[in-house]
Coordinates of C-alpha atoms (C1' of nucleotides) in Angstrom, one line a residue:
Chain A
X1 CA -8.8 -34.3 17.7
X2 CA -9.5 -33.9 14.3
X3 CA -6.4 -33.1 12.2
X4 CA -4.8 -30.0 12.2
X5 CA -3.2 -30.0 8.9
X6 CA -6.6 -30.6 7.4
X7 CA -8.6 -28.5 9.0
X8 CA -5.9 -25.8 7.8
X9 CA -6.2 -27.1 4.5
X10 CA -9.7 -27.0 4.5
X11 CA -9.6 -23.0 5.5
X12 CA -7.8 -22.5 2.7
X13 CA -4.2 -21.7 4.7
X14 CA -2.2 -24.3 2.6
X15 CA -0.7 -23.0 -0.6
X16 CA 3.1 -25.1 -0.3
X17 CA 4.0 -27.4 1.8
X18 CA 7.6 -29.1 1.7
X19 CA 5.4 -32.4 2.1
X20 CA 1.8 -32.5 2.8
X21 CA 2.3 -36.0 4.2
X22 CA 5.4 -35.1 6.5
X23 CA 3.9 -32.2 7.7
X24 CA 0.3 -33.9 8.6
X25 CA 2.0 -36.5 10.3
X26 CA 4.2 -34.2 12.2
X27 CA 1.2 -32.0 13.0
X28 CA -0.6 -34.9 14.4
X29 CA 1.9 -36.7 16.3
X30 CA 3.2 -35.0 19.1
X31 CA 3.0 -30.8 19.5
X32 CA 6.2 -28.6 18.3
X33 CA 7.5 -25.8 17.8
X34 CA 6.9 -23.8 14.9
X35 CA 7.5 -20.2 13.8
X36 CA 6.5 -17.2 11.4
X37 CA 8.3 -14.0 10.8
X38 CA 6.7 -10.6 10.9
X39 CA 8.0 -7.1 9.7
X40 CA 8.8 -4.6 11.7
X41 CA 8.9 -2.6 9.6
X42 CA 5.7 -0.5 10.2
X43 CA 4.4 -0.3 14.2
X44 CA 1.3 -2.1 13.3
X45 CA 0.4 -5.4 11.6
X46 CA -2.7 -5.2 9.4
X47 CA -5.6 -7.2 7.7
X48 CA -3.4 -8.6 5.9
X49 CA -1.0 -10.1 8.8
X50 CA -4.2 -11.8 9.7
X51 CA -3.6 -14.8 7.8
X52 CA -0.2 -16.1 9.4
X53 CA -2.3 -15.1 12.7
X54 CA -5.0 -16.8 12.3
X55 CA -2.8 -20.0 10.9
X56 CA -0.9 -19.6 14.2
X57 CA -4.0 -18.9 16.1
X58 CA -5.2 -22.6 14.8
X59 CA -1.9 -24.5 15.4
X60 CA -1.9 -23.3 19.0
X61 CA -5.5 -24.3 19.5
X62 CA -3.9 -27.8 18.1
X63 CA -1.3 -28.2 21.0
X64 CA 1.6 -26.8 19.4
X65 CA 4.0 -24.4 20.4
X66 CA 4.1 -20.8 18.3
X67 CA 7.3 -18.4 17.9
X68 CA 6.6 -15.3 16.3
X69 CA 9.9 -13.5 15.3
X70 CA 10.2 -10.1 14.2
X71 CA 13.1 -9.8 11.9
X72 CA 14.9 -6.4 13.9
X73 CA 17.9 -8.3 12.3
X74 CA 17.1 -8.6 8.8
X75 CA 15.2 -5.3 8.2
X76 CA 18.2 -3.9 9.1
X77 CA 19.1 -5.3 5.7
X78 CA 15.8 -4.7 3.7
X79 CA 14.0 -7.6 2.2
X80 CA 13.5 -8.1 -1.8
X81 CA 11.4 -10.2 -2.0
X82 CA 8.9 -10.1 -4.6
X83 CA 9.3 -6.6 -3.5
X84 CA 9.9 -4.1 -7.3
X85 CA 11.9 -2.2 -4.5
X86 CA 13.8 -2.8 -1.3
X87 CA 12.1 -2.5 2.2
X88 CA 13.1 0.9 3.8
X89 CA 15.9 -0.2 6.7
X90 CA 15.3 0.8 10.1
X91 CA 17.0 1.3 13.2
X92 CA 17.3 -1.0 15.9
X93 CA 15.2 1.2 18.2
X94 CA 12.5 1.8 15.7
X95 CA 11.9 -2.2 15.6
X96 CA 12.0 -2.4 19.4
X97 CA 9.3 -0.2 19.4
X98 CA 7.0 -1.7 16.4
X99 CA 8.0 -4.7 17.9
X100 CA 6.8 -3.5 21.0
X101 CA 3.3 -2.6 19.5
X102 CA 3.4 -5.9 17.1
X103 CA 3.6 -8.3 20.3
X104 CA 0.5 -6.7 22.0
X105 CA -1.9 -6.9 19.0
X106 CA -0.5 -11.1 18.7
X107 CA -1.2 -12.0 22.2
X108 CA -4.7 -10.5 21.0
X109 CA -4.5 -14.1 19.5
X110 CA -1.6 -15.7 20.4
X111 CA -0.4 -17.0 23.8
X112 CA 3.0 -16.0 23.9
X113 CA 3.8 -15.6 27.3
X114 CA 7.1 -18.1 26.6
X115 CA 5.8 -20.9 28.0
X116 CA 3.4 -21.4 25.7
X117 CA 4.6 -19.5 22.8
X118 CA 7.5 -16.9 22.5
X119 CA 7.8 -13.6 20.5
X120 CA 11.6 -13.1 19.8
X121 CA 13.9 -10.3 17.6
X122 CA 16.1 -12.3 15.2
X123 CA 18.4 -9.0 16.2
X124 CA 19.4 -11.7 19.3
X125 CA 21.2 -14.0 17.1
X126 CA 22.1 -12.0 14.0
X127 CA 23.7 -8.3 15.3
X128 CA 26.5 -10.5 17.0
X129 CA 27.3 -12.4 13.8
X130 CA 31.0 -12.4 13.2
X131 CA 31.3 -12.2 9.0
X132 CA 34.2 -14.8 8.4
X133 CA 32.6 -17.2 10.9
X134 CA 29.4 -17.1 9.0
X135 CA 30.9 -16.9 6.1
X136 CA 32.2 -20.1 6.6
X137 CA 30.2 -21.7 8.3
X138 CA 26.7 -20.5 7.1
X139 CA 28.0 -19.4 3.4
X140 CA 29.5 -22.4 1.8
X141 CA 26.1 -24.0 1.9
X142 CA 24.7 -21.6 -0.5
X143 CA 24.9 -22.1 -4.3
X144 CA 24.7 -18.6 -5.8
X145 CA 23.1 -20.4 -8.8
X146 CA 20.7 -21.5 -7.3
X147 CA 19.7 -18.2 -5.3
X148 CA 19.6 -16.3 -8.4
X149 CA 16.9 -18.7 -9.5
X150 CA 14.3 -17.7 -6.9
X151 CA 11.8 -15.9 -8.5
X152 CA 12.0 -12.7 -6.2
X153 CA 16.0 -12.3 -7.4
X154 CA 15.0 -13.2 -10.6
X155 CA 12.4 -10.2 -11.2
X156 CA 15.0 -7.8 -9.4
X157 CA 17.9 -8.9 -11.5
X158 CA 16.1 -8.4 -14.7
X159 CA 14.4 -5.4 -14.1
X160 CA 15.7 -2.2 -13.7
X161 CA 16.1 -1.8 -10.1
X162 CA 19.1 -4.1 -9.4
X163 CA 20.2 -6.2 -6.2
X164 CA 22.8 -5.0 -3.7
X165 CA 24.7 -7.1 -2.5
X166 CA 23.5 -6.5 0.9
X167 CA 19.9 -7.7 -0.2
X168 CA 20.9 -10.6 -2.1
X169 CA 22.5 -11.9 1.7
X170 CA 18.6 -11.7 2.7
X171 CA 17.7 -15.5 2.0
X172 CA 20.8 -16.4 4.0
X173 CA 20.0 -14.7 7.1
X174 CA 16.6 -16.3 7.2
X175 CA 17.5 -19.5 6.6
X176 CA 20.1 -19.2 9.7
X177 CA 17.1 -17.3 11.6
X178 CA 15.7 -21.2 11.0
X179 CA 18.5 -22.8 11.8
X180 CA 19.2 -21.0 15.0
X181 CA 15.2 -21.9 16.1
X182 CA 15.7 -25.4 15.4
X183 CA 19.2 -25.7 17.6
X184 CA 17.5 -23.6 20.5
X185 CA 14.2 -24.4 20.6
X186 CA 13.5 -27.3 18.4
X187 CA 11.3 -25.1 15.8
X188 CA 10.6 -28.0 13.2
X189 CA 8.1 -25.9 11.0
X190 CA 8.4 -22.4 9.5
X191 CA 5.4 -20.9 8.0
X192 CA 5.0 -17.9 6.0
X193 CA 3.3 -16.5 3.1
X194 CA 3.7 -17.9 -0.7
X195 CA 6.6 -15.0 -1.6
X196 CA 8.4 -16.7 1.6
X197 CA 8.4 -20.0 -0.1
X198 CA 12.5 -19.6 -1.4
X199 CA 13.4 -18.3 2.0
X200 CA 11.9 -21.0 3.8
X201 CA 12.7 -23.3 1.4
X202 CA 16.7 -21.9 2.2
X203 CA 16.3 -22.4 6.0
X204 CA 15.3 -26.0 5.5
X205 CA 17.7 -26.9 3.3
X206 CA 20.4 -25.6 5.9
X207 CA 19.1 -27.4 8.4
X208 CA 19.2 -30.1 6.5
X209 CA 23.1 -29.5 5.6
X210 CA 24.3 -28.9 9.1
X211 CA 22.0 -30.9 11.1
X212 CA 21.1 -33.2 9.3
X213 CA 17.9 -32.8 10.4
X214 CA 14.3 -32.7 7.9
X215 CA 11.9 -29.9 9.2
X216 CA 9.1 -28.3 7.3
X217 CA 7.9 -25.7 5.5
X218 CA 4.1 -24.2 4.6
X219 CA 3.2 -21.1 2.9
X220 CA 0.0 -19.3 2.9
X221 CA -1.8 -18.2 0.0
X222 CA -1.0 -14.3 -0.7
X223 CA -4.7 -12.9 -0.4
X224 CA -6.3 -10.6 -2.9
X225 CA -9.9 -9.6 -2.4
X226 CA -11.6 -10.6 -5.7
X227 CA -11.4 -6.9 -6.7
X228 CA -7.9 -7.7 -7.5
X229 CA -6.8 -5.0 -4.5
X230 CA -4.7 -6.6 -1.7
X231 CA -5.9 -7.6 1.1
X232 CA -6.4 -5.6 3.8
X233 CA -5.9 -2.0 2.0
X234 CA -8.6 0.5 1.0
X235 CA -8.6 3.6 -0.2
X236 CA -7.7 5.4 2.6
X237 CA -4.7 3.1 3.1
X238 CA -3.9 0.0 4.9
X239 CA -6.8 -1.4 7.8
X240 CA -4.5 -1.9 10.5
X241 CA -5.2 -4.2 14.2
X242 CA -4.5 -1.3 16.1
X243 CA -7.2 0.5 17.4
X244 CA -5.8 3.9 17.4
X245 CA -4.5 3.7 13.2
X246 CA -7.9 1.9 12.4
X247 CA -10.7 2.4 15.0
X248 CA -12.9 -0.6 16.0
X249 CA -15.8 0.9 13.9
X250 CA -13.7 1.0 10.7
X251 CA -12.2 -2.4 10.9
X252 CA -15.7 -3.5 11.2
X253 CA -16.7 -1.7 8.5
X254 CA -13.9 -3.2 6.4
X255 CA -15.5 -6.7 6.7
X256 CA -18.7 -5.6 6.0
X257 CA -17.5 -3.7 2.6
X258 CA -16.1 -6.7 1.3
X259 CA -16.8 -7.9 -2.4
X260 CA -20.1 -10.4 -2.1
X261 CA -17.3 -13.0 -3.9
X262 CA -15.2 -13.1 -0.8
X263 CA -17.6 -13.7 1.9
X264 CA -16.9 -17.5 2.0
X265 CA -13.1 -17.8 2.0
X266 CA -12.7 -14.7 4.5
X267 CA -15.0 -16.7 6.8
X268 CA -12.6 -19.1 6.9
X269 CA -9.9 -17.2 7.2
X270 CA -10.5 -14.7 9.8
X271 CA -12.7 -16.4 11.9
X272 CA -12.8 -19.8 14.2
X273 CA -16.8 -20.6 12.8
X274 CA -16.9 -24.3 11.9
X275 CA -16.2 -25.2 8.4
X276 CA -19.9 -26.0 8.3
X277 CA -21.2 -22.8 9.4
X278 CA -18.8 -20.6 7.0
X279 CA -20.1 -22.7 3.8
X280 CA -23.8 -22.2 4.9
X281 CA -22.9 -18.3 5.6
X282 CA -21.2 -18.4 2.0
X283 CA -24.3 -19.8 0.2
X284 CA -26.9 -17.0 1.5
X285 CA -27.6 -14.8 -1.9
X286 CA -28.7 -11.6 -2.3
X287 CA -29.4 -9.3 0.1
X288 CA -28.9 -12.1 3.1
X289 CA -25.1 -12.6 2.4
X290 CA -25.0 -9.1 4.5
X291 CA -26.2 -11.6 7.2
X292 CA -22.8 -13.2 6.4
X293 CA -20.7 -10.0 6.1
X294 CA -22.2 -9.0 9.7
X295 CA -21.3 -12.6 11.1
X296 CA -17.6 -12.0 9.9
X297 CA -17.2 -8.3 10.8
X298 CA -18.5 -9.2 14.3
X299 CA -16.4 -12.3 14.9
X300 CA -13.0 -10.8 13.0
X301 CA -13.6 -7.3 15.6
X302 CA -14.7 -9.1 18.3
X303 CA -11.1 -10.8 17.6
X304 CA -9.0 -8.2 17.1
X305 CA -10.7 -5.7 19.4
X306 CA -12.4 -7.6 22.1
X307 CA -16.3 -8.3 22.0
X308 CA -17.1 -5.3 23.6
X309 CA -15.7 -3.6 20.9
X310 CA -17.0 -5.3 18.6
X311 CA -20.8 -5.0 20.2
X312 CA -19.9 -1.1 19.9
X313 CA -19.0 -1.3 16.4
X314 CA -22.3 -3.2 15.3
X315 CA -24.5 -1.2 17.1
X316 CA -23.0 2.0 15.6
X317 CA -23.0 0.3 12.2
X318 CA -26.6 -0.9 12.2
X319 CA -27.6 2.5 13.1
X320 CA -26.0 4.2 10.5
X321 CA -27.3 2.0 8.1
X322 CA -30.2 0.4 9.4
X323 CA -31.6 3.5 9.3
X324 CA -32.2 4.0 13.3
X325 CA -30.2 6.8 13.4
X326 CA -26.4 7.6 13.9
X327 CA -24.6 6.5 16.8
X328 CA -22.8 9.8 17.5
X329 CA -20.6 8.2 19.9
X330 CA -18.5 6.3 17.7
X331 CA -18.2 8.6 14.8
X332 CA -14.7 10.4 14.3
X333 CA -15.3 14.0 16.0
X334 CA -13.8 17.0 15.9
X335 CA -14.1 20.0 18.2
X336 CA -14.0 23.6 17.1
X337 CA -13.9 26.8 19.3
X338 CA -17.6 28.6 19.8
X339 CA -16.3 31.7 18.6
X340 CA -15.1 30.3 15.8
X341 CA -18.4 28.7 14.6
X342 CA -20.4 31.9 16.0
X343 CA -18.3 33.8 13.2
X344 CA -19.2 31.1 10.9
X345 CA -17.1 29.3 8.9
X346 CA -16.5 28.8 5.3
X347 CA -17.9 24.8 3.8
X348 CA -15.2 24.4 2.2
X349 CA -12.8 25.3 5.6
X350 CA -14.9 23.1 7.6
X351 CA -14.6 19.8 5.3
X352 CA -10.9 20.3 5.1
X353 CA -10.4 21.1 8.4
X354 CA -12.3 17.8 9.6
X355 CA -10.2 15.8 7.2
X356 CA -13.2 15.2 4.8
X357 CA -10.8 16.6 2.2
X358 CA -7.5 16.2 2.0
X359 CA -7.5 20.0 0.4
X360 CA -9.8 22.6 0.0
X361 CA -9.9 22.4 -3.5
X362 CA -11.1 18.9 -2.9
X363 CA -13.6 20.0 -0.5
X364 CA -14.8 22.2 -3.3
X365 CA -15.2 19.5 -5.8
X366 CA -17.2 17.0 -3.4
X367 CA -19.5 20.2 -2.8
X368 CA -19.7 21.0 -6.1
X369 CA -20.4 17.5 -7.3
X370 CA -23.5 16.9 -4.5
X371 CA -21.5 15.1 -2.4
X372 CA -21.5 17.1 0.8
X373 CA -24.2 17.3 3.8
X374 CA -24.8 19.1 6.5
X375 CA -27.1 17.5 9.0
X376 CA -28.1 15.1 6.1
X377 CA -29.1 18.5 3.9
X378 CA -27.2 18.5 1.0
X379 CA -25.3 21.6 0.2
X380 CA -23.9 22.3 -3.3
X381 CA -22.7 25.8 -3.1
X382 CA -19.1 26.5 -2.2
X383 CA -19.8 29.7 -0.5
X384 CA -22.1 28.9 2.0
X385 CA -20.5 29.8 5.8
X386 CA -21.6 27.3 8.6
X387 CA -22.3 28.9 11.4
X388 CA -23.5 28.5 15.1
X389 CA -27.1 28.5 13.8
X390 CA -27.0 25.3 12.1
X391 CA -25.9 23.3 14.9
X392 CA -28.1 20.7 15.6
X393 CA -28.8 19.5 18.9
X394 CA -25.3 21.6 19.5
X395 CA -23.3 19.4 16.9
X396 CA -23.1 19.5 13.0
X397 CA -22.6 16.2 11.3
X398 CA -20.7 16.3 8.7
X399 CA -20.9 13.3 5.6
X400 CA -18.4 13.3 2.0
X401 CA -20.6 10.9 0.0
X402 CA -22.6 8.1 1.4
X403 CA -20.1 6.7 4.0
X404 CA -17.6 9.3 5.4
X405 CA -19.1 10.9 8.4
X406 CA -17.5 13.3 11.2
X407 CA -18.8 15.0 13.9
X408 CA -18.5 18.8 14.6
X409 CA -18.7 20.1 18.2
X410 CA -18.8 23.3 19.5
X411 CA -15.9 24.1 22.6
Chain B
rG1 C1' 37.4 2.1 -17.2
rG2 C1' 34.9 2.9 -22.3
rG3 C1' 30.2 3.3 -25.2
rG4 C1' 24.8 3.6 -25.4
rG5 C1' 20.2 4.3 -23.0
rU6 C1' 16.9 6.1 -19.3
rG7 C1' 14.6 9.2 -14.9
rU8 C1' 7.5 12.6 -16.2
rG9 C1' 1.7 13.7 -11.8
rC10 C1' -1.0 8.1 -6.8
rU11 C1' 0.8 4.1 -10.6
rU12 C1' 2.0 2.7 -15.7
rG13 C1' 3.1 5.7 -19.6
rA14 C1' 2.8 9.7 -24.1
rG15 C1' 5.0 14.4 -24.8
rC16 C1' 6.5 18.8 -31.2
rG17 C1' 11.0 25.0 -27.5
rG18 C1' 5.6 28.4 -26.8
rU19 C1' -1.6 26.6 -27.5
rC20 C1' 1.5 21.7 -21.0
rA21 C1' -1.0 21.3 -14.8
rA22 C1' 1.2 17.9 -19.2
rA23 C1' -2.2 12.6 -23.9
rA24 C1' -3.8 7.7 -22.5
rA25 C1' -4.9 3.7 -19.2
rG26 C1' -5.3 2.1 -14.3
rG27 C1' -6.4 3.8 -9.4
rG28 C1' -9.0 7.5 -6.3
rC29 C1' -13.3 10.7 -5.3
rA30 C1' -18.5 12.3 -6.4
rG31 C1' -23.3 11.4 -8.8
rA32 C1' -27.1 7.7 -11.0
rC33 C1' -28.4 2.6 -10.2
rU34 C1' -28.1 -0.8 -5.8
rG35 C1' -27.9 -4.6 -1.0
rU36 C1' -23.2 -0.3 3.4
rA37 C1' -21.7 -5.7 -2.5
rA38 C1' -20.4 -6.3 -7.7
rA39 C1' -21.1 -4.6 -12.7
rU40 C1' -22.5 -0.4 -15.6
rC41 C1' -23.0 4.8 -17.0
rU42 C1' -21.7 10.1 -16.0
rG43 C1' -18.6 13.8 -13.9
rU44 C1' -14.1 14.8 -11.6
rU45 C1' -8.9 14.0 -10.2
rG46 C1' -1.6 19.4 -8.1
rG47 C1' -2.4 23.6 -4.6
rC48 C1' -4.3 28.4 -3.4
rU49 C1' -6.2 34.3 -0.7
rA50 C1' -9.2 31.4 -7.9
rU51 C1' -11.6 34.0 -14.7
rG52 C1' -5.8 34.9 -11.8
rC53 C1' -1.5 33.2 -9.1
rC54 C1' 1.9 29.4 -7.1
rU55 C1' 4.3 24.7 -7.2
rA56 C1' 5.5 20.5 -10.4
rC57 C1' 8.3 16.7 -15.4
rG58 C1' 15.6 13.1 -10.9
rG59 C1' 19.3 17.5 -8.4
rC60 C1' 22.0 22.0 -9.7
rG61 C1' 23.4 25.5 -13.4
rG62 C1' 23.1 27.5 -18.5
rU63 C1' 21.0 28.9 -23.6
rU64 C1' 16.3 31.5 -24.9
rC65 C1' 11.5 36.7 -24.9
rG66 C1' 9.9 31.6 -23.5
rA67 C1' 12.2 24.9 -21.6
rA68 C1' 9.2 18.6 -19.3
rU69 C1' 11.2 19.5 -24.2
rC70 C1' 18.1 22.3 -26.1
rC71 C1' 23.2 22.4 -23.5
rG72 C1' 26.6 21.4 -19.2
rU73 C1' 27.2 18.9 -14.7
rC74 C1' 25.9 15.8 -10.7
rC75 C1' 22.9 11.6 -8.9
rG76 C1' 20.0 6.9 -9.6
rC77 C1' 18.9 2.9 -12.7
rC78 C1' 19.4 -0.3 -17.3
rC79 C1' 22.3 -2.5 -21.5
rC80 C1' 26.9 -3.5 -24.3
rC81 C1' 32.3 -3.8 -24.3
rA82 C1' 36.7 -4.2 -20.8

RNA sequence: GGGGGUGUGCUUGAGCGGUCAAAAAGGGCAGACUGUAAAUCUGUUGGCUAUGCCUACGGCGGUUCGAAUCCGUCCGCCCCCA
């Protein structure tokens, strides 16, 4: 077996490391235990989640043993980390049920059936924390001196927002959520991305203090596509893994949207293709590094979605714009009453109502600047009515601009 | 506890009591170009029953014919002193 901690390097995964040597050697020995955190804090993960996935995804492949936490504990609490404001806190059933969510869209990549790998709440261990006890035992390892260095304190203590004292116990309560994996379950490695670095970093050292025991730490490289924009957002918001917030057919069509500059790394990153096969797919030029895009789309959908999926969401993509055609069946539809469309209906309703718009006024602008067809025949007067007699082949299809499509039907 | 600041549209950030739906930049959207990419150029960017009306400049109240702009008060945040 080739090693791990190289191959992870090689991907790109390796930003920090408490000791690259420690940690290859660890990797390489024997399998352990080794854990990442995720927030709970919304009831999906997104794109950008994928990187601690995929990391996991790897290590597991390698023999070891994952633990994905989700911090129903400490969101309770509101991270502030490199955050210019505080997570929103939650309640406890809220993060069952992202958690919930959150579990199914890991064991898309994950085995975590607790033999293999575990998915745990860090609520377990932290809602039954007595305050003196920890205090005491947990507290006096902590140097407030040194806390106030990390650089995610540091930006809130000299900005304007300020740091409660409630978030400024944050780093604590991961370090013991580390602490508490080692004792149980002989975690020895925490990984995270690069704004986790001082909380890892914390959690170590504790061990360290009251164990006396060395594990590790690795962070990830925070991703931003080379447009500068983080990963994983567009426009219309965040791409998320679950299927209902971001169908098959748009997470596809994230991959394939990417900046030509990102091609290689994100092959590494989101997919399992030999190291090889992603540099050769990052040299194509021109118009074949769409070959590329297509290769990565496929293989991050077939993924996250299943290959099925992802078959659906290449076929429906090549025939939008390979020129074959629309695939009708995967384009977001909306159904609207026959009466209503025999009495016709404003252009300007209709592309609002379909969620083209987000207001009429905005549907009025994208007609008025061109940017609105009916049947692929552009209309640029607001004041046209759409009525039964324009369906085509008893739909209307709808497009804003050259990629936003939605189906009409008649009910 | 005392003193001084500050709070504006998706974000940053200008703003004289009327000509402010509010400069500017970023972001978004549309158009041209193109490879479903990037860069560039152009237009646009609160809502609506639309040459007008409504809602907006931290909350509430007041002064005024008229307030984002003045006053009071409350809330949040920052700085200095204790």
């Amino acid at each position: 077996m080739s090693n791990i901690y190289e191959s992870l390097q090689e991907r790109g995964f390796v930003q920090q490391c408490t000791n690259a040597e420690d940690v290859s050697k660890v990797l390489s020995d024997n399998p352990i235990t080794y854990y990442v955190g995720f927030d709970p804090t919304a009831d999906s993960l997104h794109a950008g989640s994928l990187v601690p996935i995929m990391a996991m995804a790897h290590l597991q492949r390698a023999g070891h043993k994952p633990i994905a936490i989700i911090g129903g504990g400490t969101t309770m609490i509101g991270d502030p980390t490199d955050k210019t404001e505080m997570r929103p806190m939650i309640s406890v059933e809220q993060v069952d049920k992202n958690g919930a969510r959150i579990l199914k869209q890991l064991q898309r990549y994950l085995d975590l059936d607790n033999n293999a790998g575990m998915f745990l709440n860090n609520a377990e261990w932290l809602l039954s924390l007595n305050y003196i006890e920890f205090l005491r035992d947990i507290g006096k390892h902590f140097r407030v001196n040194e806390m106030i260095r990390a650089e995610g304190y540091r930006q809130r203590l000299e900005r304007e927002l300020g740091l409660s004292f409630l978030e400024f116990n944050y780093q604590l309560l991961q370090a013991y959520d580390y602490l508490c994996l080692f004792q149980k379950y002989d975690c020895v490695l925490q990984l995270g991305g690069d704004d986790q670095w001082g909380n890892i970093l914390a959690g170590v050292d504790l061990v360290r203090r009251i164990e006396g025991e060395r594990v590790h730490g690795l962070t990830f490289p925070l991703l931003t596509t080379a447009g500068g924009a983080k990963m994983g957002k567009t426009a219309g918001g965040a791409v998320w893994l679950d299927a209902e917030k971001t169908s098959s057919y748009q997470f596809y069509q994230y991959w394939i949207n990417i900046d030509d500059r990102d091609v290689e790394r994100f092959l590494a990153y989101f997919t399992f293709l030999p190291m090889d096969e992603v540099r050769r797919l990052g040299n194509l030029e021109h118009d074949a590094i769409r070959e590329a895009k297509a290769v990565l789309a496929y293989q991050a959908t077939t993924l996250a979605h299943g290959q099925d999926e992802a078959d659906k969401a290449q076929e429906t993509s090549q025939a939008a714009f390979g020129g074959g055609g629309l695939d009708l069946d995967a384009m977001p539809t909306t159904a609207i009453p026959i009466d209503q469309l025999n009495t016709g209906i404003p252009i300007m309703d209709l592309f609002h109502q379909v969620g083209l718009a987000s207001s009429k006024s905005e549907a009025r602008r994208l007609i008025q600047q061109g940017g609105a067809y009916i049947n692929e025949k552009q209309f640029k007067a607001i004041d046209v009515i759409v009525d039964a007699n324009m369906l085509d082949e008893d739909a209307l299809l709808l497009r804003a601009g050259k990629k936003r499509y939605h189906r009409v039907v008649p009910e």
